[in-house]
Coordinates of C-alpha atoms (C1' of nucleotides) in Angstrom, one line a residue:
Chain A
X411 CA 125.9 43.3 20.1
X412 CA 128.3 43.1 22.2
X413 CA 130.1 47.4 23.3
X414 CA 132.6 48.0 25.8
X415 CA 131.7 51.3 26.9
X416 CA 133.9 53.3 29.7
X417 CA 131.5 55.4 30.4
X418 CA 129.9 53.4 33.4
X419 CA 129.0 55.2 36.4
X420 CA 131.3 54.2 39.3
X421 CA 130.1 56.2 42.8
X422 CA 130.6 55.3 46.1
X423 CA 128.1 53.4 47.8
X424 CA 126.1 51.9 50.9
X425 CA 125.8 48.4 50.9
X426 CA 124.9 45.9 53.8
X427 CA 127.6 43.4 52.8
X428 CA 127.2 41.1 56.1
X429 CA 123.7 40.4 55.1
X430 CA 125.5 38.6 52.2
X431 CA 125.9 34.6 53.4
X432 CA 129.7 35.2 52.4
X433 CA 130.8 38.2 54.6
X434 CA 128.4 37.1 57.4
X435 CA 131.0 35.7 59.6
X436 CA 133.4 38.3 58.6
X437 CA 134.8 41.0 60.9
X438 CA 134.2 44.5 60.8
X439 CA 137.8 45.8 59.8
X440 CA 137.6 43.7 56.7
X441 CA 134.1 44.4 56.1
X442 CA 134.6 48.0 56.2
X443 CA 137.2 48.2 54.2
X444 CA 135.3 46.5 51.8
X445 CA 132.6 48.7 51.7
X446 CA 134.7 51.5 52.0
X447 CA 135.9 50.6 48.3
X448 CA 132.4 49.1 47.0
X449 CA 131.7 51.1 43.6
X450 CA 128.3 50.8 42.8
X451 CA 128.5 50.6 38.6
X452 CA 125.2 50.5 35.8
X453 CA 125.2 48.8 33.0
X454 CA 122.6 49.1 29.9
X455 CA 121.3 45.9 28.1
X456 CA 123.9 44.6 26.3
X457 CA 126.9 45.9 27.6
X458 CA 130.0 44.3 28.5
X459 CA 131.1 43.8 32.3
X460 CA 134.0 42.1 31.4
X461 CA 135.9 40.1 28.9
X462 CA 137.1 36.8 29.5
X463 CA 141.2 36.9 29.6
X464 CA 140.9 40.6 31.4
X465 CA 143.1 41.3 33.8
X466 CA 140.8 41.0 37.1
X467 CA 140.7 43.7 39.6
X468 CA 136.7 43.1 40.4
X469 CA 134.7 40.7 41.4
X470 CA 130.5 42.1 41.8
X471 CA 127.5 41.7 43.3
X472 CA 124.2 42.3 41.6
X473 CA 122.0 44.4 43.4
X474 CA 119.5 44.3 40.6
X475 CA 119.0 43.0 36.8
X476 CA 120.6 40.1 35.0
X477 CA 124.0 39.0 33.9
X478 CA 125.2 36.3 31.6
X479 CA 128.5 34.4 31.7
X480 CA 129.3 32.9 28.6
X481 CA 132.2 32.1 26.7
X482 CA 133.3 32.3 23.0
X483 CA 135.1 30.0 20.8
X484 CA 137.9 30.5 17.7
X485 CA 134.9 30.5 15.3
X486 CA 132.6 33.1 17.6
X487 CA 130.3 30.4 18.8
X488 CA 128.9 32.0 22.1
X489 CA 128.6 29.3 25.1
X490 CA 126.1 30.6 28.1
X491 CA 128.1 29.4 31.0
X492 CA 125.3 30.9 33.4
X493 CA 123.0 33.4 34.1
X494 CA 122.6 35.5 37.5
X495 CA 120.2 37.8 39.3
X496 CA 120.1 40.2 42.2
X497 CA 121.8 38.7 45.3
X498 CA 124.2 36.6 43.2
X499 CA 128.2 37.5 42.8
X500 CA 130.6 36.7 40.0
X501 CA 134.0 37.2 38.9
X502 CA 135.1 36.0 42.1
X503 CA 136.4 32.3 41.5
X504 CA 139.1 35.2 39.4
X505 CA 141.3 34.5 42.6
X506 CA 142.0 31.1 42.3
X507 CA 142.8 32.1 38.5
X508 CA 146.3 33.4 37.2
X509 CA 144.9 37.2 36.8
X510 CA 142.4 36.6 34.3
X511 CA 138.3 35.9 34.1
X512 CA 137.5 32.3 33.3
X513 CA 134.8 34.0 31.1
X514 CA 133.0 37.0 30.0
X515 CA 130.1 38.5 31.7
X516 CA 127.6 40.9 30.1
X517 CA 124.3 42.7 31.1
X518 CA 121.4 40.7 29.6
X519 CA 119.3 43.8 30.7
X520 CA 119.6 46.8 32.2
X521 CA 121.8 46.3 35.1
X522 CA 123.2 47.8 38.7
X523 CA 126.2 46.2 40.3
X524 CA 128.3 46.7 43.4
X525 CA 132.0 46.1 42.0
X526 CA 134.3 45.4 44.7
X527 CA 138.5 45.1 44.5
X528 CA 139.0 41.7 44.5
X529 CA 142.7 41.5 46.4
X530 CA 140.9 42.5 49.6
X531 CA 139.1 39.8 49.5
X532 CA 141.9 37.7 48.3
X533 CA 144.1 38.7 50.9
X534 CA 141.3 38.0 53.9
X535 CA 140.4 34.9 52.5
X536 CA 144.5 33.9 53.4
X537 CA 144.2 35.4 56.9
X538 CA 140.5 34.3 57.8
X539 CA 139.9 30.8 58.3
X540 CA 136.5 31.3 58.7
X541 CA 136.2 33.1 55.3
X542 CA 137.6 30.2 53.5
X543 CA 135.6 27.8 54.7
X544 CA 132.7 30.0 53.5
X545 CA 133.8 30.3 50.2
X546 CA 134.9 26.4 50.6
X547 CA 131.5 25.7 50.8
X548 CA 130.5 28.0 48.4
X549 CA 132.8 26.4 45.9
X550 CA 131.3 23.2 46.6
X551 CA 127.5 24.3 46.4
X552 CA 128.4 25.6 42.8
X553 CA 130.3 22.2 42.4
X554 CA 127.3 19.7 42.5
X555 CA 125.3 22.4 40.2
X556 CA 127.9 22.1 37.6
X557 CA 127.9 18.1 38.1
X558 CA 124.3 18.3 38.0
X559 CA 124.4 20.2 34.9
X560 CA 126.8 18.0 33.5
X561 CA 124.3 15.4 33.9
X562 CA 121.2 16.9 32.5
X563 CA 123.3 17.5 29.2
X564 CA 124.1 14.6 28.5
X565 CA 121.1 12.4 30.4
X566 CA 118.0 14.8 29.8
X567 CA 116.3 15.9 26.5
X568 CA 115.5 18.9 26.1
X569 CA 111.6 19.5 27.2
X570 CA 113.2 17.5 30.5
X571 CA 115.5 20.0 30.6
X572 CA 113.2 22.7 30.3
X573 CA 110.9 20.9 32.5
X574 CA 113.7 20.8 35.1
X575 CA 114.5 24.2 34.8
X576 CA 110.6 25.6 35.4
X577 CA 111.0 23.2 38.7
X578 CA 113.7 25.2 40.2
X579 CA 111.7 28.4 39.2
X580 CA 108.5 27.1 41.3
X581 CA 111.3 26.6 44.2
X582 CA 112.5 29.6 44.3
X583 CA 108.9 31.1 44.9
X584 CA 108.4 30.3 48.3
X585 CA 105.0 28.8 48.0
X586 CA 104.7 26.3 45.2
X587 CA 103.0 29.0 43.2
X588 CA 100.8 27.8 41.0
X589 CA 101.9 30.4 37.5
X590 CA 105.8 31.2 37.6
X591 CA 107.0 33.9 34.7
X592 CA 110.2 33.3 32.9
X593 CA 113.0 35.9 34.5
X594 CA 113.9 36.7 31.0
X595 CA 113.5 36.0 27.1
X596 CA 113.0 32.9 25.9
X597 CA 116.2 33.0 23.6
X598 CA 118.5 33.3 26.8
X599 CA 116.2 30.4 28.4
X600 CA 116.9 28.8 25.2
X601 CA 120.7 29.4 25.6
X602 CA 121.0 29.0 29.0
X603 CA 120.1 25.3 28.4
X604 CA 121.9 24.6 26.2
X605 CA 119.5 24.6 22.9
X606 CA 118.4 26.5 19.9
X607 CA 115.7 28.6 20.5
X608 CA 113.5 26.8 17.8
X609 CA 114.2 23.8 20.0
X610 CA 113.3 25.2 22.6
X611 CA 109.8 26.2 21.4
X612 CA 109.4 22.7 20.1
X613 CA 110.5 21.1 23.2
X614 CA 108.5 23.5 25.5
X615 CA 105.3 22.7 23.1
X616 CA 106.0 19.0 23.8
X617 CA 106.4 19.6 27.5
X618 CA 102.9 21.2 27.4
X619 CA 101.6 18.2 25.7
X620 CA 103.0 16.0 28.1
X621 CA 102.5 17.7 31.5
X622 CA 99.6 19.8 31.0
X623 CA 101.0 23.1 31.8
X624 CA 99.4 26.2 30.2
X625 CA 101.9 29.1 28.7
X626 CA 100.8 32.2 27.7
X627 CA 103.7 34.3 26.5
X628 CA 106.1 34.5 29.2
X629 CA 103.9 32.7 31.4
X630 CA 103.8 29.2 32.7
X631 CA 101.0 28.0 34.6
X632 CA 101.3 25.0 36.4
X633 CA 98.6 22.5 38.0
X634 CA 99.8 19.6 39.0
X635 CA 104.0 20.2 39.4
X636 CA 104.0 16.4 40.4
X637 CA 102.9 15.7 36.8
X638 CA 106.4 17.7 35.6
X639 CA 108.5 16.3 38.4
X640 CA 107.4 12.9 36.7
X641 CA 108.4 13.7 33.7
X642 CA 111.5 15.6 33.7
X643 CA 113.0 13.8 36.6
X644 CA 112.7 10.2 35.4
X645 CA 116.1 11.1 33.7
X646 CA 118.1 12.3 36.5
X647 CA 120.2 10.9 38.8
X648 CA 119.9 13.5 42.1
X649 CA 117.0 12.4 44.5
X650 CA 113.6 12.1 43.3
X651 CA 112.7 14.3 43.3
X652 CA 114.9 16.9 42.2
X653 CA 115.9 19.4 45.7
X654 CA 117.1 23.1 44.3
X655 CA 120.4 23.4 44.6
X656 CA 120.3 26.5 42.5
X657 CA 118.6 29.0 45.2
X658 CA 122.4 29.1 46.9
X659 CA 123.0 32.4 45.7
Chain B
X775 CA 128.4 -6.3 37.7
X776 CA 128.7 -4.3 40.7
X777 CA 129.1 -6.4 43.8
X778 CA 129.1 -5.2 47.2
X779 CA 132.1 -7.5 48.8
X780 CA 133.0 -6.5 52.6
X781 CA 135.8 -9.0 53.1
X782 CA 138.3 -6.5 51.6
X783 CA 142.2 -6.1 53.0
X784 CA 142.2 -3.3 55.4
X785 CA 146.3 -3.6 56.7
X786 CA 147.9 -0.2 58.3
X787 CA 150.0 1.4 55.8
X788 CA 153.2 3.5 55.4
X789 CA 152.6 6.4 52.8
X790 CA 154.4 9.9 52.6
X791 CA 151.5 11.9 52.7
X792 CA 153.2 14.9 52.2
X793 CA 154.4 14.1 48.8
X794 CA 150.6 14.9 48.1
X795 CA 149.7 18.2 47.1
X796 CA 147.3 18.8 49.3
X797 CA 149.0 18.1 52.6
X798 CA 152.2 19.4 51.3
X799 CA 152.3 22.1 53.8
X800 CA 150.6 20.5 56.6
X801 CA 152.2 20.6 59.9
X802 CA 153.4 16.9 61.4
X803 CA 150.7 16.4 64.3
X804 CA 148.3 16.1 61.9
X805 CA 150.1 14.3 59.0
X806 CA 151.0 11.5 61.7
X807 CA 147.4 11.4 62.9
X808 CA 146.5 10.6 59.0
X809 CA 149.2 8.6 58.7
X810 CA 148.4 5.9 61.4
X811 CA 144.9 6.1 60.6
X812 CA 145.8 5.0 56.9
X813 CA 144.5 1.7 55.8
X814 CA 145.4 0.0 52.6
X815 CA 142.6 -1.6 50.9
X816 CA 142.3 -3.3 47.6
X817 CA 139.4 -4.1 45.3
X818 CA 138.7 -6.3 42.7
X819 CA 137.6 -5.1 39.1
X820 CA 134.1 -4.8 39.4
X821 CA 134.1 -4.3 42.9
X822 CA 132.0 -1.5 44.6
X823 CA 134.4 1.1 46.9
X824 CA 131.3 3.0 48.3
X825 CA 127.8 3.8 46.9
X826 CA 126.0 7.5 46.2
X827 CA 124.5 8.1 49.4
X828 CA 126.1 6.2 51.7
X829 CA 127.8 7.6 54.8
X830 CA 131.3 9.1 54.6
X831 CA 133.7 7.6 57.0
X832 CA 136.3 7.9 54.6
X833 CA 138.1 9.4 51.4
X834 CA 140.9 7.9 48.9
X835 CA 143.7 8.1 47.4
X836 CA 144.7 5.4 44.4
X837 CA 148.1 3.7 44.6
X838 CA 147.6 1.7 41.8
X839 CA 145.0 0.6 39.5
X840 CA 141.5 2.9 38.1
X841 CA 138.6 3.7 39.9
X842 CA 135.4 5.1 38.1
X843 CA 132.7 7.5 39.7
X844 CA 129.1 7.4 38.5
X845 CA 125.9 8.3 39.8
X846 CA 123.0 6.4 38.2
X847 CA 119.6 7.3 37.2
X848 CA 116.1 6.1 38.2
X849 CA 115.8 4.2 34.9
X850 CA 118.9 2.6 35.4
X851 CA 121.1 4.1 33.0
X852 CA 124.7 5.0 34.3
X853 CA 126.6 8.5 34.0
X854 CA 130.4 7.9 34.1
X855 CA 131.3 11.3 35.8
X856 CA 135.2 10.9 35.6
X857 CA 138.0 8.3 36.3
X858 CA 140.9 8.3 38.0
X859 CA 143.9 7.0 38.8
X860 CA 147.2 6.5 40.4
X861 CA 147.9 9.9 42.4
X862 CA 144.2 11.0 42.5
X863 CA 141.9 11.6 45.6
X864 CA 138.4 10.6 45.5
X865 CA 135.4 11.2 48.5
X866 CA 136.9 14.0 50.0
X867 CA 134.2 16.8 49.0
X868 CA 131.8 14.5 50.9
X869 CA 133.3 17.0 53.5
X870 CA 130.6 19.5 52.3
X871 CA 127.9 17.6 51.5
X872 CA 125.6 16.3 54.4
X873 CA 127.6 13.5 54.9
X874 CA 126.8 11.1 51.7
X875 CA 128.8 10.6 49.0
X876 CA 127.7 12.4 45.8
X877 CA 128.5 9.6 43.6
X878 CA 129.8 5.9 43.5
X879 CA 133.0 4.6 43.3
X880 CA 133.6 1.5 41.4
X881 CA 137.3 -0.5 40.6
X882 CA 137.5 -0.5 37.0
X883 CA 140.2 -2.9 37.2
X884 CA 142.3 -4.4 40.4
X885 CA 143.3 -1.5 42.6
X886 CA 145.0 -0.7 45.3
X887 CA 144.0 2.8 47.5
X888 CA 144.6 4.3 50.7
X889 CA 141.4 4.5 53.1
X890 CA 141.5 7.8 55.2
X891 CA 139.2 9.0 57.8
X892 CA 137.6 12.1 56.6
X893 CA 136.4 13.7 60.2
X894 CA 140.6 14.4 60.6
X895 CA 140.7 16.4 57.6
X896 CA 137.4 17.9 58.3
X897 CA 138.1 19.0 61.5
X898 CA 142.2 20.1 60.3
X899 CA 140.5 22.2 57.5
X900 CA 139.0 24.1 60.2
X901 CA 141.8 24.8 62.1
X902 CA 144.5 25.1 59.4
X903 CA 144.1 27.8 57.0
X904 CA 146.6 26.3 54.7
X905 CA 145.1 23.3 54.3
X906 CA 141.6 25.6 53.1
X907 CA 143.5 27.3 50.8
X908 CA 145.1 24.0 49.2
X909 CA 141.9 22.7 49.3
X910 CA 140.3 25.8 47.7
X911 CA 142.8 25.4 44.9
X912 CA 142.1 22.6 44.0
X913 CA 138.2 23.0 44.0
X914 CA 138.8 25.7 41.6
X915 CA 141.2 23.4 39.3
X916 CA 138.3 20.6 39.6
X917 CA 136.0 23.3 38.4
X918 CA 137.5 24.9 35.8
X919 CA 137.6 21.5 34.6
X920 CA 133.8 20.9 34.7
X921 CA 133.4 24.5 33.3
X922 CA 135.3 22.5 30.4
X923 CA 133.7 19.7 30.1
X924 CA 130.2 21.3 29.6
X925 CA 131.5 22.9 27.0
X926 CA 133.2 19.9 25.5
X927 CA 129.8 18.2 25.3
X928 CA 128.1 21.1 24.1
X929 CA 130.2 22.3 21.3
X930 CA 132.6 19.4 20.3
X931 CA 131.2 16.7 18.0
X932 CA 132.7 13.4 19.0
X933 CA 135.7 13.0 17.0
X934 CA 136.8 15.9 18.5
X935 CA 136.2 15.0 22.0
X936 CA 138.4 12.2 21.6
X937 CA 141.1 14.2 19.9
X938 CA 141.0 16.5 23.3
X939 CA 141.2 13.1 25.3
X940 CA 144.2 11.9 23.0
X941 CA 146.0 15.1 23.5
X942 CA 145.8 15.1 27.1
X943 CA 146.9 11.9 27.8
X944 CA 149.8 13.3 25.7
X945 CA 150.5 15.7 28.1
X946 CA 150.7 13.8 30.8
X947 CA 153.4 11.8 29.5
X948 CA 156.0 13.9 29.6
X949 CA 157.9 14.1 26.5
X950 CA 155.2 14.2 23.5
X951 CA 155.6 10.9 22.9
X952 CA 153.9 9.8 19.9
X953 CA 152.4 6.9 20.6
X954 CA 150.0 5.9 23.7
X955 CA 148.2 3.9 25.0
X956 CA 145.2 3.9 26.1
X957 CA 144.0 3.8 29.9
X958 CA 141.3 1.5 30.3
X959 CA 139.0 -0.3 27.6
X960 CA 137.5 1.5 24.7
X961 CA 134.0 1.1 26.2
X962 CA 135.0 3.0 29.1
X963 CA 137.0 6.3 27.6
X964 CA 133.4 6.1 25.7
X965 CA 131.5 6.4 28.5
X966 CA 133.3 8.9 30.3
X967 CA 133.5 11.2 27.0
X968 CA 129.7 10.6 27.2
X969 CA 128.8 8.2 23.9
X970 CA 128.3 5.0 22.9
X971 CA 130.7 2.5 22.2
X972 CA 129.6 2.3 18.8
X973 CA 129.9 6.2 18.4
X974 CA 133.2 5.5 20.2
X975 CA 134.8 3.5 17.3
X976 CA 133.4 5.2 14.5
X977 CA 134.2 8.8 15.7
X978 CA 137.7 7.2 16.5
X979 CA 138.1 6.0 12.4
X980 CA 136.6 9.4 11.4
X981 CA 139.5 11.1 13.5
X982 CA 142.5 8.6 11.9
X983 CA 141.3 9.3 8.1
X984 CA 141.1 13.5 9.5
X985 CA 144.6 13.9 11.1
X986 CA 146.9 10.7 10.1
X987 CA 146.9 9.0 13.5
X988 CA 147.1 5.1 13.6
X989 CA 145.6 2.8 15.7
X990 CA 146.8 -0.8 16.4
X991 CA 144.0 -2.2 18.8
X992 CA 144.8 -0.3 22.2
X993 CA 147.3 1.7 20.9
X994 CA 147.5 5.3 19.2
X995 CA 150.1 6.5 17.4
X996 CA 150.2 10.6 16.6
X997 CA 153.2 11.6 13.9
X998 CA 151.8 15.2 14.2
X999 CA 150.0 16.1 17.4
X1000 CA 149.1 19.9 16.1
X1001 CA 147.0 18.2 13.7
X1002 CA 145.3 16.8 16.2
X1003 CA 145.2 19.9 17.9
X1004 CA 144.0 21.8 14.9
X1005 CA 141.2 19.1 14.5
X1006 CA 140.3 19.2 17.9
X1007 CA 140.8 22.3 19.5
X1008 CA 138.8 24.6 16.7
X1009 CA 135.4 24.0 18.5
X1010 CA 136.9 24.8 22.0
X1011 CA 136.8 28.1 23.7
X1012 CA 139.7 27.6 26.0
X1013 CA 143.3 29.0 25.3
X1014 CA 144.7 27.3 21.7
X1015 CA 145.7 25.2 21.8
X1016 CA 144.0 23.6 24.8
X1017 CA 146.3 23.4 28.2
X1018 CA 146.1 20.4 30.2
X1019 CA 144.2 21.0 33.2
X1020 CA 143.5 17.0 34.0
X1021 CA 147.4 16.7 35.1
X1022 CA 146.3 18.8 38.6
X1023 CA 145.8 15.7 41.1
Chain C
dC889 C1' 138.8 -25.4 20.5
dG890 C1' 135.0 -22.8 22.0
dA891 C1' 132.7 -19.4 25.1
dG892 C1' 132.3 -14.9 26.1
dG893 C1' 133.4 -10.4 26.2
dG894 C1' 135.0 -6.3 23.6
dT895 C1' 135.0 -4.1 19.1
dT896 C1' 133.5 -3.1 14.6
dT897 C1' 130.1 -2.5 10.9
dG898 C1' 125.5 -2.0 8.9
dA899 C1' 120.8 -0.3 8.8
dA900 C1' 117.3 2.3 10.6
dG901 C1' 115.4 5.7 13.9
dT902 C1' 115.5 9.9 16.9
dG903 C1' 116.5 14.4 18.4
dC904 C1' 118.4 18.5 17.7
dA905 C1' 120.3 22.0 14.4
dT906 C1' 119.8 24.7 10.5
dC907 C1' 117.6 27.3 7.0
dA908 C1' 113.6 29.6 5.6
dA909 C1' 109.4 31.8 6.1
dA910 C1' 105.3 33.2 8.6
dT911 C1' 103.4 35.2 12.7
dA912 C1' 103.2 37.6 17.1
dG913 C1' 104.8 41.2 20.0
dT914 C1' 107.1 45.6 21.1
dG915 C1' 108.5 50.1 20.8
dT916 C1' 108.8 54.2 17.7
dG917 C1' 107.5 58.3 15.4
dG918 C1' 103.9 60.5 13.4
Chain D
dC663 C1' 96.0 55.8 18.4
dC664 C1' 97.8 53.9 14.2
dA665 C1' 101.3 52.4 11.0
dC666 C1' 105.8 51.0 10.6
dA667 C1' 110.1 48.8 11.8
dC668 C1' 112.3 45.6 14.3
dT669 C1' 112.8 41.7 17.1
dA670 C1' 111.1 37.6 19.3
dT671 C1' 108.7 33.4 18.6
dT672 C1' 106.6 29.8 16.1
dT673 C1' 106.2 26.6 12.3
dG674 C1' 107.7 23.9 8.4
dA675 C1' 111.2 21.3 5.8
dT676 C1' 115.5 19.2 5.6
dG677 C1' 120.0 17.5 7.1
dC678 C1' 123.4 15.7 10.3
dA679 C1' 125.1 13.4 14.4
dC680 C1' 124.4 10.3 17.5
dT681 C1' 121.7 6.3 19.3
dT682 C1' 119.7 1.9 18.9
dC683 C1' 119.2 -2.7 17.4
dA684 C1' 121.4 -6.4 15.1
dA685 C1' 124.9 -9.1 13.4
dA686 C1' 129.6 -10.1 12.4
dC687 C1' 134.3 -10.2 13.8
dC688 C1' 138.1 -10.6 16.8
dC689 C1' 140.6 -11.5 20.8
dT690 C1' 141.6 -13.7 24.9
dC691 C1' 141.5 -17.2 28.2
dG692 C1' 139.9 -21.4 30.2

DNA sequence: CGAGGGTTTGAAGTGCATCAAATAGTGTGG
DNA sequence: CCACACTATTTGATGCACTTCAAACCCTCG
């Protein structure tokens, strides 16, 4: 599944960088410099972005699609580290790394990307104060999701988990809308959870069961979101219940 | 278990803060500054330091002794989220949270830390880029450590988890001495690996019969620590076999 | 010695994974 | 627009790993 084709498209492009929380505070040398050497790149379903152990020259912004991080193991086991959408950047933690990614990224579906040379930003987070404590606080927003994820694993089961994850997808809509539609297949949801993708259908059955939530293909409709907070949260240890900390993009 | 004792020993301390990686490079206004606001305080095994969600006045560094950090869940049920000890900082990314602690802190046994206000190195982050950077560092050594541990609980069964806790505590004693002991009591390196005591001991037996180690109550002996390595490290994704990333303080 | 924890062992239950097969859904070429 | 191919999803059956409950053992310390 996986191709590492060369063939990407790499133009120059426009891109409002400062309207990303990171650069906000950022001067304009830097900034233009930055843009100056933004690439815009494509990628098709499936392809590979990067491999893990690469040397890193890029870090990217999505400007559109999906991208999974995920590592592999001796035996090819494929471990979904995360999954990101449009406004989202990755491969950038790379600086804090001896040259290498800390994992592989791929496109999950057709995808468009702003690839940017990571030793400029390197280089301004050294001089610019301001910048670090940006990405300081970045660091730390990503932190207490991965404790939080830690948790879930080990504390949740997995229609809790699913039930969690459906929560953070009601958040991210503005309103509390009342039908949310899965951002893609139920394989990566699956995977992205950490669970089979038989389990998952079992468990999201269960949830139905449980909380009264209708699916209809990729659609969850959802009455009463109290009714899932009770359920899914009850295993958690964040407050009750549950605030997004995913939404920091 | 946990009791909430006040009447701790709060005596001014002398400490070389600098011999600590993170102020290494600090300049000596604000070393001093830390260093007469230092406060030696001591708790008993058992004893609570602080509690998730209380209000950060200050953050820690262990002299002597182990301290555990756990958030707990509505039901009661406790998640061991690491444990450290002699060397280690805890409380100090309550920096970047809205000023609560994101978990508790309990003495595992009798220890012995050093209480420093967190405003100073709030406010010398901001004004000493340095400092960000160290700190940055290290948030990205904590993470790639959590990046780990998901994947630990995900894909390891629990044999191998405590091979990978075995070898590490290898590591940190320098030579690869063969046999070691372990930390803190059985129940404890069960919980922080994330199982059950009884798990704990079985998986432990299931490991001696797969890779020849022995085990004399609180002891471990390894003759041949790539078997272990073999054993353990087959379900892991990092480099093989794994490097120690714990060792960073 | 005896009480009380930590540790081990046994038996039974639960949840998820795996393998296998049926079904639904999607895109393709005719 | 249909039939076909292919993939995603669901369902069933079974197995394994870990948990849970219970009891025995062991160690330490008063």
């Amino acid at each position: 599944m996986q191709e590492k084709i060369s063939s990407q498209i790499a133009l120059p492009v426009e891109i409002d960088l400062q309207s990303y929380p990171l650069f906000r505070q950022c001067e304009g040398v830097f900034v233009s410099a930055l843009q100056e050497a933004a690439r815009e790149r494509r990628f098709e379903k499936g392809q590979v972005v990067f491999l893990h152990g690469d040397g890193v020259e890029c870090f990217y912004i999505i400007r559109h699609g999906w991208v999974k991080l995920y590592r592999e193991t001796l035996d090819g086991t494929q471990a979904v580290v995360d999954i990101f959408t449009t406004g989202h950047m990755f491969g950038e933690t790379a600086i804090f790394e001896d040259g290498m990614y800390p994992y592989s990224a791929e496109a999950v579906e057709d995808v468009q990307v702003i690839a940017l040379p990571i030793d400029l930003l390197k280089n301004e987070i050294k001089a610019n104060n301001k910048l670090a404590l940006d990405m300081l606080c970045s660091m730390a927003r990503y932190r207490r999701r991965q404790d939080r994820e830690i948790e879930h694993r080990s504390l949740q089961n997995a229609s809790q988990r699913i039930g969690c994850f459906l929560l953070r997808l009601l958040n991210q809509s503005e309103d509390g809308a009342a039908h949310i539609h899965l951002p893609y297949d139920k394989m990566l949801v699956a995977s992205r959870l950490g669970m089979q993708p038989e389990t998952f259908s079992r468990a999201l059955s269960r949830l139905r069961d449980k909380t009264g939530i209708r699916i209809k293909g990729s659609t969850v409709e959802i009455d009463s979101p109290s009714q899932l907070t009770d359920y899914s949260c009850m295993a958690c240890s964040s407050e009750y219940p549950c605030k997004d900390i995913l939404s920091g993009k």
